[in-house]
PDB file of C-alpha atoms in Angstrom:
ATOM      1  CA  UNK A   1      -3.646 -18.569  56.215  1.00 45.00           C
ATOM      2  CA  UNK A   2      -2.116 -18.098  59.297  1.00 49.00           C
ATOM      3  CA  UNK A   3       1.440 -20.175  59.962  1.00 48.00           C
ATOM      4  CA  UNK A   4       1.148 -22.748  62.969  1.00 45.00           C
ATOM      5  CA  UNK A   5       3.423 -22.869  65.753  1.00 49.00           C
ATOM      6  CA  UNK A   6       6.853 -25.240  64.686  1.00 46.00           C
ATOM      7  CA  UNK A   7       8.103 -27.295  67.298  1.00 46.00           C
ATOM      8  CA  UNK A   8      11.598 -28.532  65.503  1.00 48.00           C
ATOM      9  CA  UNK A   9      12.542 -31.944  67.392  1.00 51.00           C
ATOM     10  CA  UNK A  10       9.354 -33.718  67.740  1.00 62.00           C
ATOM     11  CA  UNK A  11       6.577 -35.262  65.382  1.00 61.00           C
ATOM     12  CA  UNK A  12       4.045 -32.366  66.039  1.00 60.00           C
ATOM     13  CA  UNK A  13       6.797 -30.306  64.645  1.00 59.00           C
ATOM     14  CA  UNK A  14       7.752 -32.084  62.083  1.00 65.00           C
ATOM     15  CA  UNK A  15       3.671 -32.526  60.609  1.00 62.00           C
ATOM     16  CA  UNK A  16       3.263 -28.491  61.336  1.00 61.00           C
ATOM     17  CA  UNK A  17       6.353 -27.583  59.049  1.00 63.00           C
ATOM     18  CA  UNK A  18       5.322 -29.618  56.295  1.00 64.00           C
ATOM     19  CA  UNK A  19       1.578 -28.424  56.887  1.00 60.00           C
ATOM     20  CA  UNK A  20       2.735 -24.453  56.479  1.00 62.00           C
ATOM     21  CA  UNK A  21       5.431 -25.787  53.354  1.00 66.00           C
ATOM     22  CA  UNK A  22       2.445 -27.248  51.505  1.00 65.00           C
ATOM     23  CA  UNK A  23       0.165 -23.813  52.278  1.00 61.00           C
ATOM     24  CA  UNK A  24       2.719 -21.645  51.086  1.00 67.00           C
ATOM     25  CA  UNK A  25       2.981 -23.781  47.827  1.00 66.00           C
ATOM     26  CA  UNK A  26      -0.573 -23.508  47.500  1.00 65.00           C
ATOM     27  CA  UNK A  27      -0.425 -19.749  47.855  1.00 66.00           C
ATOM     28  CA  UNK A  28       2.448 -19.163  46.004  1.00 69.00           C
ATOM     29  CA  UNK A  29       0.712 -21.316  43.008  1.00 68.00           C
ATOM     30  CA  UNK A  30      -2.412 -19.288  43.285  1.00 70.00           C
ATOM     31  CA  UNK A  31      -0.598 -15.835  42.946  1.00 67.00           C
ATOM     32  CA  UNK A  32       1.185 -17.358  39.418  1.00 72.00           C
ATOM     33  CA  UNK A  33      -2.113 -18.292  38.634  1.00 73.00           C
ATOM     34  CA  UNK A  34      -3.796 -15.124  39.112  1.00 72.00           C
ATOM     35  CA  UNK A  35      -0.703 -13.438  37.596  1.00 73.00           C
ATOM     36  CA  UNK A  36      -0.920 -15.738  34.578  1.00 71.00           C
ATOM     37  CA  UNK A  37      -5.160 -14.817  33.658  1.00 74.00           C
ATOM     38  CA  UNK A  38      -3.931 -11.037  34.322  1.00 75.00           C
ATOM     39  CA  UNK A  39      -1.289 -11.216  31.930  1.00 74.00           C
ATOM     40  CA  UNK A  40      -3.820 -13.234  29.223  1.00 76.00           C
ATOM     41  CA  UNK A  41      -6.412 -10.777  29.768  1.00 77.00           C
ATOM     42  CA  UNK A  42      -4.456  -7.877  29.232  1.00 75.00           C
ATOM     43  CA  UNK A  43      -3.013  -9.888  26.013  1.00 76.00           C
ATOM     44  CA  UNK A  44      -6.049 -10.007  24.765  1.00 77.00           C
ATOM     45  CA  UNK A  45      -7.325  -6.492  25.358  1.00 83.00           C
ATOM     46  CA  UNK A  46      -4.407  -5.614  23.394  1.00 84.00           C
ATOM     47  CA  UNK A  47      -4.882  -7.716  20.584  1.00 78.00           C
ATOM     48  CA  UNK A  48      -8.266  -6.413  20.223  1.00 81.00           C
ATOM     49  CA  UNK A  49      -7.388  -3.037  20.533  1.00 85.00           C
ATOM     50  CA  UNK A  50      -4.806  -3.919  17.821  1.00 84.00           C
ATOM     51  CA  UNK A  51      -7.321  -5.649  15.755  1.00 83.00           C
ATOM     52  CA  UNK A  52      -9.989  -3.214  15.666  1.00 85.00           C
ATOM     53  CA  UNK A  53      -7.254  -0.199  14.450  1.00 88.00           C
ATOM     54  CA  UNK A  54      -6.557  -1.893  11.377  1.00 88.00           C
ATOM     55  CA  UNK A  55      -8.838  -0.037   8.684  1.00 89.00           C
ATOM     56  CA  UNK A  56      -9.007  -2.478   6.499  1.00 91.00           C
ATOM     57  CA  UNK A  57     -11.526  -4.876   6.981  1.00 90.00           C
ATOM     58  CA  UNK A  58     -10.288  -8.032   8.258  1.00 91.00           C
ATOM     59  CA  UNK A  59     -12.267 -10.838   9.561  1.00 90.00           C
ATOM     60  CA  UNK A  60     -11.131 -14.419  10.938  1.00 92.00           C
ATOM     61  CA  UNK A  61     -13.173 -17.522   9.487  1.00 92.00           C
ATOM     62  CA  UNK A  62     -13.661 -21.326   9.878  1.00 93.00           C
ATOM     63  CA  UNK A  63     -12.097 -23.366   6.825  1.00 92.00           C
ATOM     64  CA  UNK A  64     -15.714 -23.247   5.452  1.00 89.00           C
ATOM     65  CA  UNK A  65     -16.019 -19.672   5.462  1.00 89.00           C
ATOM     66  CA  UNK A  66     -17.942 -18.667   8.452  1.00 91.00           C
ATOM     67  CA  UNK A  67     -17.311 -15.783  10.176  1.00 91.00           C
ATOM     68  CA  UNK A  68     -15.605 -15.992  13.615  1.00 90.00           C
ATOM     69  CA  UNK A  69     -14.616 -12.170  14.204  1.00 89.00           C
ATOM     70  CA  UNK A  70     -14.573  -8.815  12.707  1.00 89.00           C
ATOM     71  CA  UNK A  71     -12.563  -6.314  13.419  1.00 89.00           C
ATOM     72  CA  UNK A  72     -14.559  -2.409  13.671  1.00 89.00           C
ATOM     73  CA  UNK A  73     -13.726  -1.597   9.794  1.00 89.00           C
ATOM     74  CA  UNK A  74     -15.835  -4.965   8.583  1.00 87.00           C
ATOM     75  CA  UNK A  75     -18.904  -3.994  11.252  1.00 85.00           C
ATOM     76  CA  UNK A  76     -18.850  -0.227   9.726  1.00 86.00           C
ATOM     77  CA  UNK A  77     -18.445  -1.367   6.068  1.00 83.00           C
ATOM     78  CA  UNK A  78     -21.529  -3.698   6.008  1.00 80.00           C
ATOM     79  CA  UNK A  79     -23.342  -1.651   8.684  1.00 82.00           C
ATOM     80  CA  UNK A  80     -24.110  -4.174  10.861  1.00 79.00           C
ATOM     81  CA  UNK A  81     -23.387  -5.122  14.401  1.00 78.00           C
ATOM     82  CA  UNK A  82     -21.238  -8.207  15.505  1.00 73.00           C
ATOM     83  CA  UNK A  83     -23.844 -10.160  16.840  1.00 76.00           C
ATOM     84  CA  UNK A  84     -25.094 -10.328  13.340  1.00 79.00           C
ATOM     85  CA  UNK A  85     -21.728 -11.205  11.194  1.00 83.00           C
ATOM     86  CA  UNK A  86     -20.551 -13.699  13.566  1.00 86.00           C
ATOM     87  CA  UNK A  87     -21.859 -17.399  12.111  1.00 85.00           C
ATOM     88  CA  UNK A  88     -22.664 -15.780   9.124  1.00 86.00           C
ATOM     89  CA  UNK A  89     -20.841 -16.682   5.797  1.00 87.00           C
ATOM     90  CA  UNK A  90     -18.704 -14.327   4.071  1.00 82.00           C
ATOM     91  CA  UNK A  91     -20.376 -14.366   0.129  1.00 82.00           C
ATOM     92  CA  UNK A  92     -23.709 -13.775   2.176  1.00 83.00           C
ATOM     93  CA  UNK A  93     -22.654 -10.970   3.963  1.00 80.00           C
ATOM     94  CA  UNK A  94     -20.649  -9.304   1.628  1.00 78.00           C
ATOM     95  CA  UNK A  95     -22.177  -9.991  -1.984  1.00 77.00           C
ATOM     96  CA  UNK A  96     -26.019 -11.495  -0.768  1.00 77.00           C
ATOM     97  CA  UNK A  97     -24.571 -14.508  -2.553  1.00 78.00           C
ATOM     98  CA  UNK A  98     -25.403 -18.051  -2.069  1.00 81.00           C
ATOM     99  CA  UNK A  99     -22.179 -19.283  -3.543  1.00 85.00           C
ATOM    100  CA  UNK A 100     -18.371 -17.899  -3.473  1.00 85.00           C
ATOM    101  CA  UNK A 101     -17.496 -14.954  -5.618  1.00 83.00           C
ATOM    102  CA  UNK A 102     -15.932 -16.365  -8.786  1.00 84.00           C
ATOM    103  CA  UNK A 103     -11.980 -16.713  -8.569  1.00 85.00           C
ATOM    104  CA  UNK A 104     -12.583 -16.089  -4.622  1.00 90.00           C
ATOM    105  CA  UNK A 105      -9.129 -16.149  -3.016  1.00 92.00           C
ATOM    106  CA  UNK A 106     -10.619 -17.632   0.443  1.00 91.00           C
ATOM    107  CA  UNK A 107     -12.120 -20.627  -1.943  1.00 91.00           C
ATOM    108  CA  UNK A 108      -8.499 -21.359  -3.323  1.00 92.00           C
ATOM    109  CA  UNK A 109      -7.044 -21.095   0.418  1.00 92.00           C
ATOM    110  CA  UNK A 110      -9.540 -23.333   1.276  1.00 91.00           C
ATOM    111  CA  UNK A 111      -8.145 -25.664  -1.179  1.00 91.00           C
ATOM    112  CA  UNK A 112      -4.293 -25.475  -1.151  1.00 92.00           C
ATOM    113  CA  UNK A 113      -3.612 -24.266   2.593  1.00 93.00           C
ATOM    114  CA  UNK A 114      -1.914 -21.147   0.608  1.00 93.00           C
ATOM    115  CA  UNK A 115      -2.142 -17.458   0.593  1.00 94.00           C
ATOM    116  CA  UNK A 116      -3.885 -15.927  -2.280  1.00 93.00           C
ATOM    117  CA  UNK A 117      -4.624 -12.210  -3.678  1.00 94.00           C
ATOM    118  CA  UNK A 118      -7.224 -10.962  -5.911  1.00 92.00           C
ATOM    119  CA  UNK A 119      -8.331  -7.707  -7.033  1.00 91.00           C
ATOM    120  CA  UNK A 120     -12.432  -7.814  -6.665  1.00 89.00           C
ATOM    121  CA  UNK A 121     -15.377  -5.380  -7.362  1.00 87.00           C
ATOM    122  CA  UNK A 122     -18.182  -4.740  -4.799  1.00 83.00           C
ATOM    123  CA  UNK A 123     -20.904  -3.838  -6.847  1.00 81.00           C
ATOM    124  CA  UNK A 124     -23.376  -2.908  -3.465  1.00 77.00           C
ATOM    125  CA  UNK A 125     -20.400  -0.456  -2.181  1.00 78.00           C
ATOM    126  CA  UNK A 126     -19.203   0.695  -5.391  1.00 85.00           C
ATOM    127  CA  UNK A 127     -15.371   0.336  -4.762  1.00 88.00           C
ATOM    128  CA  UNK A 128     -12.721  -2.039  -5.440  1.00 91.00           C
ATOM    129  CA  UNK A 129     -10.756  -3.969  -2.825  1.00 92.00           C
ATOM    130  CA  UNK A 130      -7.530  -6.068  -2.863  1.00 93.00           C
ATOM    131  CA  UNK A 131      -8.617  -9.393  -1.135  1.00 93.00           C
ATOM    132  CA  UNK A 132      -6.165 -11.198   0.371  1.00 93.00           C
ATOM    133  CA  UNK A 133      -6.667 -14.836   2.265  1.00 93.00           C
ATOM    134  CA  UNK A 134      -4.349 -16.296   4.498  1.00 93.00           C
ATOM    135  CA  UNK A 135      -4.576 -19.928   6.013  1.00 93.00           C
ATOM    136  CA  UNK A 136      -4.123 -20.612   9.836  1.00 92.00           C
ATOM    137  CA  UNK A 137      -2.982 -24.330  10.602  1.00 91.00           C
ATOM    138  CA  UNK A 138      -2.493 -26.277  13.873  1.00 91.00           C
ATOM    139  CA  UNK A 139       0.306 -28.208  14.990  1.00 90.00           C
ATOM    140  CA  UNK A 140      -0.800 -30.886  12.628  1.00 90.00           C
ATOM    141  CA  UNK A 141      -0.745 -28.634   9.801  1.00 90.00           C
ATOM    142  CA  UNK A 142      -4.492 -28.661   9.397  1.00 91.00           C
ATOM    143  CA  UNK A 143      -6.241 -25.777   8.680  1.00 93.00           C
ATOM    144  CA  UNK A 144      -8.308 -24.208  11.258  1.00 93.00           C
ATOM    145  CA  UNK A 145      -8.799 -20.804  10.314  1.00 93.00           C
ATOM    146  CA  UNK A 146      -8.808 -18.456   7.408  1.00 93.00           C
ATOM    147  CA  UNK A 147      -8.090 -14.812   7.972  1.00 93.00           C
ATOM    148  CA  UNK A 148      -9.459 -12.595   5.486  1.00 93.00           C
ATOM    149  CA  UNK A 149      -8.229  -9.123   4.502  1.00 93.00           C
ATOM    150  CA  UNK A 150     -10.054  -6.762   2.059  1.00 91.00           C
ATOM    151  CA  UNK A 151      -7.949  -3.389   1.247  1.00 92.00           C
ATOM    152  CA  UNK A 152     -10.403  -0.507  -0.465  1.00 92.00           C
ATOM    153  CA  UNK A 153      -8.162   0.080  -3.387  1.00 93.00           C
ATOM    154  CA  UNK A 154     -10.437   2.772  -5.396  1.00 91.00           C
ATOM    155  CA  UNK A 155      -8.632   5.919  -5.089  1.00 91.00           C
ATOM    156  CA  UNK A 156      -5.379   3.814  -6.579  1.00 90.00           C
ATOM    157  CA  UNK A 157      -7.163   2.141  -8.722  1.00 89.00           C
ATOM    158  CA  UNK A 158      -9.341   5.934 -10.222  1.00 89.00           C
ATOM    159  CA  UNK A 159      -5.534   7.582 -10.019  1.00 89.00           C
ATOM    160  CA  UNK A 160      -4.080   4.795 -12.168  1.00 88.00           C
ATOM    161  CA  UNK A 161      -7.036   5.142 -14.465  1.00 89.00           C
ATOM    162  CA  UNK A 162      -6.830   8.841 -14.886  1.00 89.00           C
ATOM    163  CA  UNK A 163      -2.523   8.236 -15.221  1.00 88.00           C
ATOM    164  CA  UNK A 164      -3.667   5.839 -18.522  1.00 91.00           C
ATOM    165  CA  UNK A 165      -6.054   8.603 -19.996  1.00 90.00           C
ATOM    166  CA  UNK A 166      -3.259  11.152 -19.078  1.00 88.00           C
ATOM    167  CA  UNK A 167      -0.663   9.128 -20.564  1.00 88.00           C
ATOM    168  CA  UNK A 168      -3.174   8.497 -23.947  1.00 91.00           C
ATOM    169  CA  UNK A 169      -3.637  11.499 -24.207  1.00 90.00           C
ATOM    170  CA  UNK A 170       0.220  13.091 -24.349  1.00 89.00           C
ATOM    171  CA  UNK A 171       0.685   9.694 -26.922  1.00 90.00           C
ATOM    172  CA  UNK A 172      -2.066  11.152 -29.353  1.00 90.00           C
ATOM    173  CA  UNK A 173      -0.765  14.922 -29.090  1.00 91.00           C
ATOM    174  CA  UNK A 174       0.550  16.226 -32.022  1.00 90.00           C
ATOM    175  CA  UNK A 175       3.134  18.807 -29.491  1.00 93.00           C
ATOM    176  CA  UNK A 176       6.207  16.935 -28.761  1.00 95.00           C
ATOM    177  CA  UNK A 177       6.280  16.705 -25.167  1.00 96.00           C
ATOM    178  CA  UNK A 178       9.549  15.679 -22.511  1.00 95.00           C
ATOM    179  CA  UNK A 179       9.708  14.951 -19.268  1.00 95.00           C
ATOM    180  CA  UNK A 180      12.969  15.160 -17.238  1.00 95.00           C
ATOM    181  CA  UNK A 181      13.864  15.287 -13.831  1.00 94.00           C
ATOM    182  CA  UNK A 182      15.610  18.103 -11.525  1.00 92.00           C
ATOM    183  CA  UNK A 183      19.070  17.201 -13.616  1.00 91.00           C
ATOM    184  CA  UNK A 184      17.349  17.333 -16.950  1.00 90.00           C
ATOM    185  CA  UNK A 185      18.077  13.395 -17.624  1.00 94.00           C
ATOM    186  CA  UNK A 186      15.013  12.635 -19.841  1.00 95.00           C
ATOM    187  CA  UNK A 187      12.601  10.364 -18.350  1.00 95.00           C
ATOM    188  CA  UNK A 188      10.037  10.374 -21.025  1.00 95.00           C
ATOM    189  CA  UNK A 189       8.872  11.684 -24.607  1.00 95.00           C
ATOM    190  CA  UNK A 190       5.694  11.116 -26.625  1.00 95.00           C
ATOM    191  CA  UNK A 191       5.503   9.515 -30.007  1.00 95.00           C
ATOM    192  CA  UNK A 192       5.351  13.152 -31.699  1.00 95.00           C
ATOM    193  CA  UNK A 193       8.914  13.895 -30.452  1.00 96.00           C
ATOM    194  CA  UNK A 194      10.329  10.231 -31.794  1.00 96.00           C
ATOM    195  CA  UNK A 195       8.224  11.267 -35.091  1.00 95.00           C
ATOM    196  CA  UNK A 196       9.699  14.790 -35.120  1.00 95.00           C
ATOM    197  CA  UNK A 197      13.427  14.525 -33.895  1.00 95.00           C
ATOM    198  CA  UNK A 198      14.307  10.853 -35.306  1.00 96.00           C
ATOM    199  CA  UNK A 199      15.408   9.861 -31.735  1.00 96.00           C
ATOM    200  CA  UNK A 200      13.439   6.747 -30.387  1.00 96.00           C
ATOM    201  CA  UNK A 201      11.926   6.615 -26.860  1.00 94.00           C
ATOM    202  CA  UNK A 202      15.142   4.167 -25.891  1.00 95.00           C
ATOM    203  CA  UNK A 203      17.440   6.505 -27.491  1.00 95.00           C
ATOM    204  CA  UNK A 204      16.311   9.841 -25.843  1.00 95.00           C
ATOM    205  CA  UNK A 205      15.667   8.283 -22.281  1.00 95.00           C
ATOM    206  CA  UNK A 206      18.475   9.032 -20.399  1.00 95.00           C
ATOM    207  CA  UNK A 207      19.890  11.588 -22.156  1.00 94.00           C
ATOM    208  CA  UNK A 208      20.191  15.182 -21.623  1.00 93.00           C
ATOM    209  CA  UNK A 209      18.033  17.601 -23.514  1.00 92.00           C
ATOM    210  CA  UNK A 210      21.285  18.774 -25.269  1.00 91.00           C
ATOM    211  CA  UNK A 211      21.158  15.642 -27.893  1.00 92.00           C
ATOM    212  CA  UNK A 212      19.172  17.818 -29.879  1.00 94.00           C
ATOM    213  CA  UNK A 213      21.461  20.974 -29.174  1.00 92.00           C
ATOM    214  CA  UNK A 214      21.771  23.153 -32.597  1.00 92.00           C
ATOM    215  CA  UNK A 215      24.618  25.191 -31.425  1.00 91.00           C
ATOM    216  CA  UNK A 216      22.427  28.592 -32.742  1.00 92.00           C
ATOM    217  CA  UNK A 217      21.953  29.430 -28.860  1.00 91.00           C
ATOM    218  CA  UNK A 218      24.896  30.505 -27.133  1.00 91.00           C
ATOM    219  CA  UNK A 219      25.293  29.862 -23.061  1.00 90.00           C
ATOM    220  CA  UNK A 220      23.780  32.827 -21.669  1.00 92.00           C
ATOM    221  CA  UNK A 221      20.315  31.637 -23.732  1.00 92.00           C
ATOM    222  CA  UNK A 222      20.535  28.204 -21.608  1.00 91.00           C
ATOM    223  CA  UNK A 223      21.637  29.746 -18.425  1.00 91.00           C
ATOM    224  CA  UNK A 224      18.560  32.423 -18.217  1.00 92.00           C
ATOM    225  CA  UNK A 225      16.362  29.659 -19.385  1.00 92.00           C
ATOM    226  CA  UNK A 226      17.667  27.043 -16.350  1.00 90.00           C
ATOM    227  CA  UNK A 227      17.485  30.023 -13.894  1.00 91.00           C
ATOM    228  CA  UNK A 228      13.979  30.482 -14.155  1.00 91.00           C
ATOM    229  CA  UNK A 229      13.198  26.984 -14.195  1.00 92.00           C
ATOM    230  CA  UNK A 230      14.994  26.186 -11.155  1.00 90.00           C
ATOM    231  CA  UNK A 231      13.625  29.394  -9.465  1.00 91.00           C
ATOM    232  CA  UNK A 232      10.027  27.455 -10.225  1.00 91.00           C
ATOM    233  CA  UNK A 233       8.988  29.942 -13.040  1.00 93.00           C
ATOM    234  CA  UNK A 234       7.979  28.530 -16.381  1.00 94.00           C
ATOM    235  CA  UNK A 235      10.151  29.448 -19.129  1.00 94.00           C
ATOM    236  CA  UNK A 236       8.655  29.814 -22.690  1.00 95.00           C
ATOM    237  CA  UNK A 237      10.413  31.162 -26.061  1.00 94.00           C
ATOM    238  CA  UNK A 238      11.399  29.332 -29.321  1.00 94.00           C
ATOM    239  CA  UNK A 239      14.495  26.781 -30.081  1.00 94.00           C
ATOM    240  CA  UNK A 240      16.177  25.769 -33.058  1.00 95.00           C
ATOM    241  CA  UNK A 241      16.876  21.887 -32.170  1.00 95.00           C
ATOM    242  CA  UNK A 242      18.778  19.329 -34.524  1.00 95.00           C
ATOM    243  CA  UNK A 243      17.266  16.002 -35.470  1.00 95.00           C
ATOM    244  CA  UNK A 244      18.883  13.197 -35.000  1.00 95.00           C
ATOM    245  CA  UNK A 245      19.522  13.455 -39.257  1.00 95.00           C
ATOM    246  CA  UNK A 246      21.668  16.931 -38.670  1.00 94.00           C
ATOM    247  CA  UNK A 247      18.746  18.786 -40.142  1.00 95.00           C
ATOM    248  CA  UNK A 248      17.439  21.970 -37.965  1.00 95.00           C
ATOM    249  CA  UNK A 249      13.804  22.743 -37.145  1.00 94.00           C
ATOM    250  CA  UNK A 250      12.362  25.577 -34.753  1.00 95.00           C
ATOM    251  CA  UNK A 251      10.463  24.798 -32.054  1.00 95.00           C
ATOM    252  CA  UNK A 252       7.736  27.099 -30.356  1.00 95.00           C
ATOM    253  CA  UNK A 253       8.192  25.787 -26.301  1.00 95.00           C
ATOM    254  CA  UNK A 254       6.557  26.462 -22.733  1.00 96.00           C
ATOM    255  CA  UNK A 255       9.036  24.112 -20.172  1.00 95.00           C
ATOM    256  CA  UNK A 256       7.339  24.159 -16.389  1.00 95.00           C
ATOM    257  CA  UNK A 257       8.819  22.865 -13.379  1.00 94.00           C
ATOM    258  CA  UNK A 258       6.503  20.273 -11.576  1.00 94.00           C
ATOM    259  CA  UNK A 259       6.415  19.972  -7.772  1.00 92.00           C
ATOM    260  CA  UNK A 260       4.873  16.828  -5.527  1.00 90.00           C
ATOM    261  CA  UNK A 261       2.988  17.754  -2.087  1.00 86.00           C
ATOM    262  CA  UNK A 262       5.884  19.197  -0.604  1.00 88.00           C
ATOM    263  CA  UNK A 263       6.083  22.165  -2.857  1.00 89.00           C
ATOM    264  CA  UNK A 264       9.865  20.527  -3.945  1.00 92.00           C
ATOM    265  CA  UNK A 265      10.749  20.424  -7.857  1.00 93.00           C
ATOM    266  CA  UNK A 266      10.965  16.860  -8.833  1.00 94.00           C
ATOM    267  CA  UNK A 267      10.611  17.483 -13.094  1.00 95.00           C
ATOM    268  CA  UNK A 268      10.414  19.706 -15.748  1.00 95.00           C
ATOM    269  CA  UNK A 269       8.018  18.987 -18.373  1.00 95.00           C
ATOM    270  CA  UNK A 270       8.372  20.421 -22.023  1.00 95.00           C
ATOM    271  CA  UNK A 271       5.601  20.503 -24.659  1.00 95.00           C
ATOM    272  CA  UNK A 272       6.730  22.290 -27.650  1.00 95.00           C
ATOM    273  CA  UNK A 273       5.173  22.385 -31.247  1.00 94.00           C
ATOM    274  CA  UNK A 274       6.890  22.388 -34.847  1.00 93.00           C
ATOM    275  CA  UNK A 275       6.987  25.986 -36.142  1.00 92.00           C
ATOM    276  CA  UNK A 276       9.752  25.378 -39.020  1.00 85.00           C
TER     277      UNK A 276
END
């Protein structure tokens, strides 16, 4: 808007200053204004943006668990556009359940206003999620919202299954079998070796492999041996150990270095059988 002419000393003046003050105001309000939606909508492109990289599936719900939003992993994981998991309960959507899963954490947030965790089973996607529920609350401390977080957990959860069958296993074997890391401090034996040696589990952890040293191998035997180890070669050959009694028994053994991802050697594990 274009300023009028000011004339200083007279009423005109006077009515044409405060005229262009008011104007500017206005214009100067209407720029903040526009600034302000620009910043908001940018805000909220980026929350979205945010939002939609999780890849867990995370949706936001009403205290009586209706859906508000997904995020992309939750319209991917049920296979079905937003327009049809908005307004939709969760147990519906999810499980083609009427009612709440049992022991539901959202059900218990609900409840107490608190967070909650559980570990649950989708039987329709065969895989096992950590489901986590946290509570939203206004000023007032109400609860308006639930936000709902479900973590696919089935590649922990088959790698900690096939740890327990691995660990069952090395319990039941009649070979003794150690475990120590890079500075050969025992980290773990079988019942066999507790059987065979008379050292417990508490006893052995922690120590070196030398408790059981016979003194029938002299230092050039150990030295080879912990060359080839540390050079990432197996070593295998026989050892006359002492129980923890003084009595001596022989020992067929294969020791093998064992490297994580990197390629690095981060133990040695032992497995050696009674040949007295």
């Amino acid at each position: 808007v274009p300023e009028l002419p000011i004339a200083a000393h007279d009423e005109i003046g006077r009515l044409t200053a405060t005229f262009n003050q008011m104007v500017t105001k206005i214009e100067s309000s209407r720029v903040r204004q526009e600034k302000v939606e620009k910043a908001l909508r940018h805000s909220k492109k980026e929350w979205e943006r945010t939002f939609n990289a999780i890849t867990d599936i995370v949706t936001i719900q009403t205290p009586d668990m209706c859906i508000v939003q997904s995020n992309t992993s939750g319209y991917i994981a049920l296979g079905l556009p937003g327009s049809e998991i908005k307004g939709q309960h969760c147990h519906e959507l999810f499980h083609g359940s009427s009612q709440p899963c049992p022991g539901c954490p959202l059900v218990k947030t609900q409840k107490t206003f608190s967070p909650y965790t559980k570990e649950m089973y989708h039987e329709k996607l065969g895989k096992t999620f950590l489901v986590s529920a946290s509570p939203v609350l206004n000023e007032k401390g109400e609860l308006t919202h639930i936000v709902h977080v479900a973590t696919d957990i089935t590649a922990i959860k088959k790698s900690e299954e096939d740890r327990i069958r691995l660990k069952a296993a090395i319990d039941q074997a009649s070979e003794t079998v150690v475990i120590t890391d890079v500075e050969g401090s025992i980290q773990y034996v079988n019942p066999a070796f507790e059987k065979l040696t008379g050292y417990s589990r508490e006893e052995a952890i922690g120590q070196n492999p030398r408790v059981l040293n016979s003194g029938k191998h002299d230092l050039q035997f150990f030295k080879k041996m912990w060359e080839d180890l540390t050079q990432g070669h197996a070593w295998k050959g026989r050892l006359i150990n002492r129980k923890k009694d003084g009595s001596l028994f022989e020992e067929e053994a294969t020791i093998s270095p064992v490297r994580n991802k990197e390629g690095r050697i981060t133990n040695f594990v032992a497995v050696k059988r009674d040949i007295s």
